[in-house]
């Protein structure tokens, strides 16, 4: 199974080839790439929706896990922010 990075490289290579065949400008090729990424996210969301419909208990557990994960990330971000602000304030008072 390819990694996410390998998959993205593979997709990007195909997009470049398609853009070259169609005679697209680099800007148009970038728009094509962004559209492909949006489509990929949409497909993933559709698959997740189907799985959630079939396995509702698992969906609730996954939602709870994601929420807890997001809360941990937010807490870590704000803790790091407070440390940085405290360090800056400490440096300013030393000057």
JSON list of C-alpha atoms in Angstrom, two decimals:
[
{"chain": "A", "resi": 1, "resn": "UNK", "atom": "CA", "xyz": [0.00, 0.00, 0.00]},
{"chain": "A", "resi": 2, "resn": "UNK", "atom": "CA", "xyz": [1.56, 3.33, -1.00]},
{"chain": "A", "resi": 3, "resn": "UNK", "atom": "CA", "xyz": [2.03, 6.04, 1.59]},
{"chain": "A", "resi": 4, "resn": "UNK", "atom": "CA", "xyz": [0.06, 9.28, 1.45]},
{"chain": "A", "resi": 5, "resn": "UNK", "atom": "CA", "xyz": [3.11, 11.14, 0.16]},
{"chain": "A", "resi": 6, "resn": "UNK", "atom": "CA", "xyz": [3.69, 8.57, -2.61]},
{"chain": "A", "resi": 7, "resn": "UNK", "atom": "CA", "xyz": [0.04, 8.81, -3.59]},
{"chain": "A", "resi": 8, "resn": "UNK", "atom": "CA", "xyz": [0.21, 12.59, -3.80]},
{"chain": "A", "resi": 9, "resn": "UNK", "atom": "CA", "xyz": [3.37, 12.41, -5.95]},
{"chain": "A", "resi": 10, "resn": "UNK", "atom": "CA", "xyz": [1.66, 9.89, -8.23]},
{"chain": "A", "resi": 11, "resn": "UNK", "atom": "CA", "xyz": [-1.41, 12.11, -8.56]},
{"chain": "A", "resi": 12, "resn": "UNK", "atom": "CA", "xyz": [0.73, 15.19, -9.19]},
{"chain": "A", "resi": 13, "resn": "UNK", "atom": "CA", "xyz": [2.62, 13.37, -11.96]},
{"chain": "A", "resi": 14, "resn": "UNK", "atom": "CA", "xyz": [-0.64, 12.43, -13.66]},
{"chain": "A", "resi": 15, "resn": "UNK", "atom": "CA", "xyz": [-1.92, 15.98, -13.38]},
{"chain": "A", "resi": 16, "resn": "UNK", "atom": "CA", "xyz": [1.27, 17.34, -14.97]},
{"chain": "A", "resi": 17, "resn": "UNK", "atom": "CA", "xyz": [0.97, 14.87, -17.86]},
{"chain": "A", "resi": 18, "resn": "UNK", "atom": "CA", "xyz": [-2.70, 15.70, -18.39]},
{"chain": "A", "resi": 19, "resn": "UNK", "atom": "CA", "xyz": [-1.95, 19.43, -18.27]},
{"chain": "A", "resi": 20, "resn": "UNK", "atom": "CA", "xyz": [0.86, 19.02, -20.81]},
{"chain": "A", "resi": 21, "resn": "UNK", "atom": "CA", "xyz": [-1.35, 16.99, -23.14]},
{"chain": "A", "resi": 22, "resn": "UNK", "atom": "CA", "xyz": [-4.08, 19.62, -22.95]},
{"chain": "A", "resi": 23, "resn": "UNK", "atom": "CA", "xyz": [-1.61, 22.48, -23.44]},
{"chain": "A", "resi": 24, "resn": "UNK", "atom": "CA", "xyz": [-2.50, 24.12, -20.13]},
{"chain": "A", "resi": 25, "resn": "UNK", "atom": "CA", "xyz": [-0.59, 26.97, -18.55]},
{"chain": "A", "resi": 26, "resn": "UNK", "atom": "CA", "xyz": [1.09, 26.36, -15.17]},
{"chain": "A", "resi": 27, "resn": "UNK", "atom": "CA", "xyz": [-1.72, 28.31, -13.47]},
{"chain": "A", "resi": 28, "resn": "UNK", "atom": "CA", "xyz": [-4.38, 26.16, -15.11]},
{"chain": "A", "resi": 29, "resn": "UNK", "atom": "CA", "xyz": [-2.43, 23.03, -14.13]},
{"chain": "A", "resi": 30, "resn": "UNK", "atom": "CA", "xyz": [-2.36, 24.23, -10.51]},
{"chain": "A", "resi": 31, "resn": "UNK", "atom": "CA", "xyz": [-6.13, 24.79, -10.61]},
{"chain": "A", "resi": 32, "resn": "UNK", "atom": "CA", "xyz": [-6.55, 21.26, -11.97]},
{"chain": "A", "resi": 33, "resn": "UNK", "atom": "CA", "xyz": [-4.42, 19.93, -9.10]},
{"chain": "A", "resi": 34, "resn": "UNK", "atom": "CA", "xyz": [-6.50, 21.82, -6.51]},
{"chain": "A", "resi": 35, "resn": "UNK", "atom": "CA", "xyz": [-9.69, 20.48, -8.08]},
{"chain": "A", "resi": 36, "resn": "UNK", "atom": "CA", "xyz": [-8.33, 16.93, -7.92]},
{"chain": "A", "resi": 37, "resn": "UNK", "atom": "CA", "xyz": [-7.47, 17.39, -4.24]},
{"chain": "A", "resi": 38, "resn": "UNK", "atom": "CA", "xyz": [-10.98, 18.69, -3.52]},
{"chain": "A", "resi": 39, "resn": "UNK", "atom": "CA", "xyz": [-12.44, 15.70, -5.35]},
{"chain": "A", "resi": 40, "resn": "UNK", "atom": "CA", "xyz": [-10.22, 13.35, -3.34]},
{"chain": "A", "resi": 41, "resn": "UNK", "atom": "CA", "xyz": [-11.47, 14.90, -0.07]},
{"chain": "A", "resi": 42, "resn": "UNK", "atom": "CA", "xyz": [-15.06, 14.69, -1.28]},
{"chain": "A", "resi": 43, "resn": "UNK", "atom": "CA", "xyz": [-14.67, 10.99, -2.15]},
{"chain": "A", "resi": 44, "resn": "UNK", "atom": "CA", "xyz": [-13.12, 10.30, 1.27]},
{"chain": "A", "resi": 45, "resn": "UNK", "atom": "CA", "xyz": [-16.01, 12.08, 2.99]},
{"chain": "A", "resi": 46, "resn": "UNK", "atom": "CA", "xyz": [-18.55, 10.11, 0.96]},
{"chain": "A", "resi": 47, "resn": "UNK", "atom": "CA", "xyz": [-16.88, 6.83, 1.90]},
{"chain": "A", "resi": 48, "resn": "UNK", "atom": "CA", "xyz": [-16.79, 7.89, 5.55]},
{"chain": "A", "resi": 49, "resn": "UNK", "atom": "CA", "xyz": [-20.50, 8.78, 5.38]},
{"chain": "A", "resi": 50, "resn": "UNK", "atom": "CA", "xyz": [-21.34, 5.34, 4.02]},
{"chain": "A", "resi": 51, "resn": "UNK", "atom": "CA", "xyz": [-19.28, 3.63, 6.71]},
{"chain": "A", "resi": 52, "resn": "UNK", "atom": "CA", "xyz": [-20.91, 5.78, 9.38]},
{"chain": "A", "resi": 53, "resn": "UNK", "atom": "CA", "xyz": [-24.35, 4.84, 8.09]},
{"chain": "A", "resi": 54, "resn": "UNK", "atom": "CA", "xyz": [-23.52, 1.13, 8.17]},
{"chain": "A", "resi": 55, "resn": "UNK", "atom": "CA", "xyz": [-21.61, 1.20, 11.48]},
{"chain": "A", "resi": 56, "resn": "UNK", "atom": "CA", "xyz": [-23.14, 4.01, 13.60]},
{"chain": "A", "resi": 57, "resn": "UNK", "atom": "CA", "xyz": [-21.50, 2.90, 16.89]},
{"chain": "A", "resi": 58, "resn": "UNK", "atom": "CA", "xyz": [-18.07, 3.01, 15.30]},
{"chain": "A", "resi": 59, "resn": "UNK", "atom": "CA", "xyz": [-18.87, 6.45, 13.87]},
{"chain": "A", "resi": 60, "resn": "UNK", "atom": "CA", "xyz": [-19.73, 7.80, 17.32]},
{"chain": "A", "resi": 61, "resn": "UNK", "atom": "CA", "xyz": [-16.51, 6.39, 18.76]},
{"chain": "A", "resi": 62, "resn": "UNK", "atom": "CA", "xyz": [-14.50, 7.88, 15.90]},
{"chain": "A", "resi": 63, "resn": "UNK", "atom": "CA", "xyz": [-16.18, 11.28, 16.35]},
{"chain": "A", "resi": 64, "resn": "UNK", "atom": "CA", "xyz": [-15.41, 11.22, 20.08]},
{"chain": "A", "resi": 65, "resn": "UNK", "atom": "CA", "xyz": [-11.79, 10.27, 19.36]},
{"chain": "A", "resi": 66, "resn": "UNK", "atom": "CA", "xyz": [-11.42, 13.08, 16.80]},
{"chain": "A", "resi": 67, "resn": "UNK", "atom": "CA", "xyz": [-12.95, 15.60, 19.19]},
{"chain": "A", "resi": 68, "resn": "UNK", "atom": "CA", "xyz": [-10.60, 14.56, 22.00]},
{"chain": "A", "resi": 69, "resn": "UNK", "atom": "CA", "xyz": [-7.66, 14.69, 19.62]},
{"chain": "A", "resi": 70, "resn": "UNK", "atom": "CA", "xyz": [-8.63, 18.18, 18.46]},
{"chain": "A", "resi": 71, "resn": "UNK", "atom": "CA", "xyz": [-8.99, 19.37, 22.06]},
{"chain": "A", "resi": 72, "resn": "UNK", "atom": "CA", "xyz": [-5.51, 18.03, 22.88]},
{"chain": "A", "resi": 73, "resn": "UNK", "atom": "CA", "xyz": [-4.07, 19.82, 19.85]},
{"chain": "A", "resi": 74, "resn": "UNK", "atom": "CA", "xyz": [-5.76, 23.09, 20.84]},
{"chain": "A", "resi": 75, "resn": "UNK", "atom": "CA", "xyz": [-4.54, 22.79, 24.43]},
{"chain": "A", "resi": 76, "resn": "UNK", "atom": "CA", "xyz": [-0.98, 22.08, 23.26]},
{"chain": "A", "resi": 77, "resn": "UNK", "atom": "CA", "xyz": [-1.10, 25.05, 20.88]},
{"chain": "A", "resi": 78, "resn": "UNK", "atom": "CA", "xyz": [-2.27, 27.47, 23.56]},
{"chain": "A", "resi": 79, "resn": "UNK", "atom": "CA", "xyz": [0.23, 26.13, 26.09]},
{"chain": "A", "resi": 80, "resn": "UNK", "atom": "CA", "xyz": [3.05, 26.69, 23.60]},
{"chain": "A", "resi": 81, "resn": "UNK", "atom": "CA", "xyz": [1.66, 30.15, 22.82]},
{"chain": "A", "resi": 82, "resn": "UNK", "atom": "CA", "xyz": [1.61, 31.06, 26.53]},
{"chain": "A", "resi": 83, "resn": "UNK", "atom": "CA", "xyz": [5.20, 29.84, 26.95]},
{"chain": "A", "resi": 84, "resn": "UNK", "atom": "CA", "xyz": [6.35, 31.91, 23.98]},
{"chain": "A", "resi": 85, "resn": "UNK", "atom": "CA", "xyz": [4.55, 35.02, 25.25]},
{"chain": "A", "resi": 86, "resn": "UNK", "atom": "CA", "xyz": [6.05, 34.50, 28.73]},
{"chain": "A", "resi": 87, "resn": "UNK", "atom": "CA", "xyz": [9.54, 34.15, 27.23]},
{"chain": "A", "resi": 88, "resn": "UNK", "atom": "CA", "xyz": [9.06, 37.32, 25.18]},
{"chain": "A", "resi": 89, "resn": "UNK", "atom": "CA", "xyz": [7.78, 39.21, 28.21]},
{"chain": "A", "resi": 90, "resn": "UNK", "atom": "CA", "xyz": [10.73, 37.96, 30.27]},
{"chain": "A", "resi": 91, "resn": "UNK", "atom": "CA", "xyz": [13.19, 39.13, 27.59]},
{"chain": "A", "resi": 92, "resn": "UNK", "atom": "CA", "xyz": [11.51, 42.54, 27.43]},
{"chain": "A", "resi": 93, "resn": "UNK", "atom": "CA", "xyz": [11.75, 43.01, 31.19]},
{"chain": "A", "resi": 94, "resn": "UNK", "atom": "CA", "xyz": [15.44, 42.05, 31.14]},
{"chain": "A", "resi": 95, "resn": "UNK", "atom": "CA", "xyz": [16.21, 44.74, 28.55]}
]
